[in-house]
Amino acid sequence: MRVCIIGSGLSALTLAKAFVNQKIHVDFIDKNNRTLLSKSRTLGISKNNIKYFNKNIINIEKIIWKLKKIEIFTENLGNNKLLKFENNSDFVFSIVKNYKLYNLLKKNLKKEKYFKKIKLKKNCNLQKKYNLVINTEYNNLITKKYFNKKITKEYNSLAFTTIIKHEKILNNVAVQIFTKEGPLAFLPISNKETSIVYSINKNSKINVNDINKLIHHYNFKYRIKKIANVNNFELKSISLRTYYYKNILAFGDLLHKVHPLAGQGFNMTIRDIKNLIDIINDKIDLGLPLDKSVNEQFEKKVKNKNFIFLNGIDLLHEFFQIERKTNKSILSKSIQILGKNSSLNKMLINVADKGLNF
């Protein structure tokens, strides 16, 4: 079997590595060649997905930072925790720098005999040449022709990202604060560094200098030595209406894009990879052809789950938007009470860890 993957980001590289591990030939088309990833961007990966990544894609134990607890606050409740997710005997979540994961995958794939980078030739019919064509790019002819119908929600917000350097502490607790300006996350990446993701409404007219001041204002545990350059990107949620066209499959952020407040974007992609590989392996085991039926099964298996999961995160965002605008704490107090229910708390941890299982 030979597949073609079009893309340059982490989704494309991770999927390529998953394929070559199954001894599937991958021709990789990367028009950018020199993808530059911001060193202030990080990814959250759930415990279950870390185990799958290490076993089935590539071992990333050396580049991740494990978190034993996630604490959630809202400004309307002051210093009182809204929710808490923890595992005293194990970790609940991990953080990794985007560029470190990217470089690890890229370096490893160069050594793989089943992997080959190619240039797209003119008049090349990818559909006829390959069993499957997997497209992860937003702006190419395939996307414009087959994957332009989507459900999009503009949040009218920017996500500001940076990394703070601070005095050494035991740094294994992530903190998310729903502030008046928007959700602010402190995500540990070592005992001396913490990643910051701050989502702020565009109408607030907050600039980079203001971000630094706000980080100091809401920080309650770090003795900050330095704040790195602040980057930002626009926030929106995207859900494709159609996942495939014949033997061409959309994948990664092209399929679905979510608000970063729950750290679930890349986790959704890892779960998609697992489902796609399972479908392909089942076909191989049964001696069935690898054709557009793979895409049909994939869409049928994951589309509804992804849509529900994405909208669940969107509802969470809207919930805190309402509270921020009304400046009342009754909604947070209700969640605080529900969060003390051990069964509900366990269910929420399980969903965040493994996604939806039905």
Coordinates of C-alpha atoms in Angstrom, one line a residue, residues 144-309:
K144 CA -10.7 24.6 -2.2
K145 CA -12.3 22.1 -4.5
Y146 CA -13.5 19.4 -2.1
F147 CA -13.3 20.7 1.5
N148 CA -14.7 24.2 1.5
K149 CA -18.0 23.5 3.2
K150 CA -17.5 23.8 7.0
I151 CA -19.1 25.1 10.1
T152 CA -17.1 28.0 11.4
K153 CA -17.4 30.0 14.6
E154 CA -15.3 33.2 15.0
Y155 CA -14.6 33.9 18.6
N156 CA -13.4 37.5 17.9
S157 CA -10.5 36.7 20.1
L158 CA -6.7 36.3 20.0
A159 CA -4.7 33.7 21.8
F160 CA -1.5 35.2 23.2
T161 CA 1.3 32.7 23.9
T162 CA 4.6 33.0 25.7
I163 CA 6.9 31.2 28.1
I164 CA 7.9 32.6 31.5
K165 CA 11.2 31.7 33.2
H166 CA 11.1 31.6 36.9
E167 CA 12.8 30.4 40.0
K168 CA 12.9 26.7 40.4
I169 CA 9.9 25.1 42.1
L170 CA 8.1 21.7 42.0
N171 CA 6.1 22.6 39.0
N172 CA 3.6 19.8 38.2
V173 CA 0.3 21.6 38.6
A174 CA -1.4 23.4 35.7
V175 CA -3.7 26.4 36.5
Q176 CA -6.4 27.9 34.4
I177 CA -8.1 31.1 35.5
F178 CA -11.2 32.5 33.8
T179 CA -10.4 36.2 34.1
K180 CA -12.5 39.2 33.1
E181 CA -10.4 39.4 29.9
G182 CA -10.6 35.7 29.0
P183 CA -9.2 32.3 30.0
L184 CA -5.5 32.4 31.1
A185 CA -3.6 29.1 31.4
F186 CA -0.3 28.5 33.3
L187 CA 1.1 25.3 31.8
P188 CA 4.3 23.9 33.4
I189 CA 7.0 22.6 31.0
S190 CA 9.8 22.3 33.6
N191 CA 10.6 23.2 37.1
K192 CA 12.0 26.6 35.8
E193 CA 9.6 27.3 32.8
T194 CA 5.9 27.6 32.3
S195 CA 4.0 28.1 29.1
I196 CA 1.3 30.8 29.0
V197 CA -1.8 30.8 26.8
Y198 CA -4.1 33.8 27.3
S199 CA -7.3 34.1 25.1
I200 CA -8.5 37.7 25.0
N201 CA -11.4 39.4 23.1
K202 CA -10.2 41.7 20.3
N203 CA -12.5 44.5 21.5
S204 CA -10.5 44.8 24.7
K205 CA -7.6 46.4 22.7
I206 CA -5.0 44.8 24.9
N207 CA -1.5 44.8 23.5
V208 CA 1.7 42.8 24.2
N209 CA 2.8 45.1 27.1
D210 CA -0.6 44.7 28.7
I211 CA -0.2 40.9 28.5
N212 CA 3.0 41.0 30.5
K213 CA 1.3 43.1 33.2
L214 CA -1.7 40.8 33.3
I215 CA 0.6 37.7 33.7
H216 CA 2.2 39.3 36.7
H217 CA -1.2 40.3 38.1
Y218 CA -2.7 36.9 38.0
N219 CA 0.4 34.9 38.8
F220 CA 0.3 33.7 42.4
K221 CA 3.1 31.1 42.7
Y222 CA 6.0 32.0 40.4
R223 CA 8.9 34.3 41.0
I224 CA 9.2 35.4 37.4
K225 CA 12.7 36.2 36.0
K226 CA 11.8 36.7 32.3
I227 CA 8.9 36.7 30.0
A228 CA 9.7 35.6 26.4
N229 CA 8.4 37.3 23.3
V230 CA 4.6 37.2 23.1
N231 CA 3.0 35.7 19.9
N232 CA -0.7 35.6 19.0
F233 CA -3.1 34.0 16.7
E234 CA -6.8 34.3 15.9
L235 CA -9.2 31.9 17.5
K236 CA -12.0 30.1 15.7
S237 CA -13.7 26.7 15.8
I238 CA -14.0 24.7 12.5
S239 CA -15.8 21.5 11.7
L240 CA -15.8 20.1 8.1
R241 CA -19.2 19.0 6.8
T242 CA -17.6 16.3 4.6
Y243 CA -14.5 14.4 5.7
Y244 CA -13.6 12.9 2.4
Y245 CA -14.0 12.9 -1.4
K246 CA -13.6 9.4 -2.9
N247 CA -10.1 8.3 -1.8
I248 CA -9.1 11.8 -0.6
L249 CA -9.4 12.4 3.2
A250 CA -9.2 15.6 5.1
F251 CA -7.2 15.4 8.3
G252 CA -5.9 17.3 11.4
D253 CA -6.9 20.9 11.9
L254 CA -8.4 20.9 8.5
L255 CA -11.1 18.5 9.9
H256 CA -11.7 20.2 13.2
K257 CA -10.2 23.1 15.1
V258 CA -11.2 23.9 18.7
H259 CA -10.8 26.7 21.3
P260 CA -7.5 26.1 23.2
L261 CA -9.1 26.5 26.7
A262 CA -9.4 22.7 27.2
G263 CA -6.1 21.8 25.4
Q264 CA -7.9 19.2 23.3
G265 CA -7.0 20.2 19.7
F266 CA -4.1 17.8 19.1
N267 CA -5.7 15.2 21.3
M268 CA -8.6 15.0 18.9
T269 CA -6.1 14.4 16.0
I270 CA -4.3 11.6 17.9
R271 CA -7.6 9.9 18.5
D272 CA -8.4 10.3 14.8
I273 CA -5.1 8.7 13.9
K274 CA -5.8 5.7 16.2
N275 CA -9.2 5.1 14.6
L276 CA -7.8 5.5 11.1
I277 CA -5.0 3.0 11.7
D278 CA -7.4 0.5 13.3
I279 CA -9.6 0.7 10.2
I280 CA -6.7 0.1 7.9
N281 CA -5.3 -2.8 9.9
D282 CA -8.7 -4.5 10.0
K283 CA -8.9 -4.2 6.2
I284 CA -5.4 -5.7 5.8
D285 CA -6.2 -8.5 8.2
L286 CA -9.3 -9.4 6.2
G287 CA -7.5 -9.1 2.9
L288 CA -9.8 -6.2 1.8
P289 CA -8.7 -3.5 -0.6
L290 CA -7.5 -0.1 0.8
D291 CA -9.7 2.3 -1.1
K292 CA -12.3 5.0 -0.5
S293 CA -14.2 2.6 1.8
V294 CA -11.5 3.4 4.5
N295 CA -12.6 7.0 4.3
E296 CA -16.2 6.1 4.5
Q297 CA -15.7 4.0 7.6
F298 CA -13.5 6.7 9.2
E299 CA -16.1 9.4 8.7
K300 CA -18.9 7.1 10.0
K301 CA -16.8 6.2 13.1
V302 CA -15.5 9.6 14.2
K303 CA -17.5 12.5 12.7
N304 CA -20.4 12.6 15.2
K305 CA -18.0 12.1 18.1
N306 CA -15.8 14.9 17.0
F307 CA -18.7 17.2 16.4
I308 CA -20.2 16.6 19.8
F309 CA -16.8 17.0 21.5

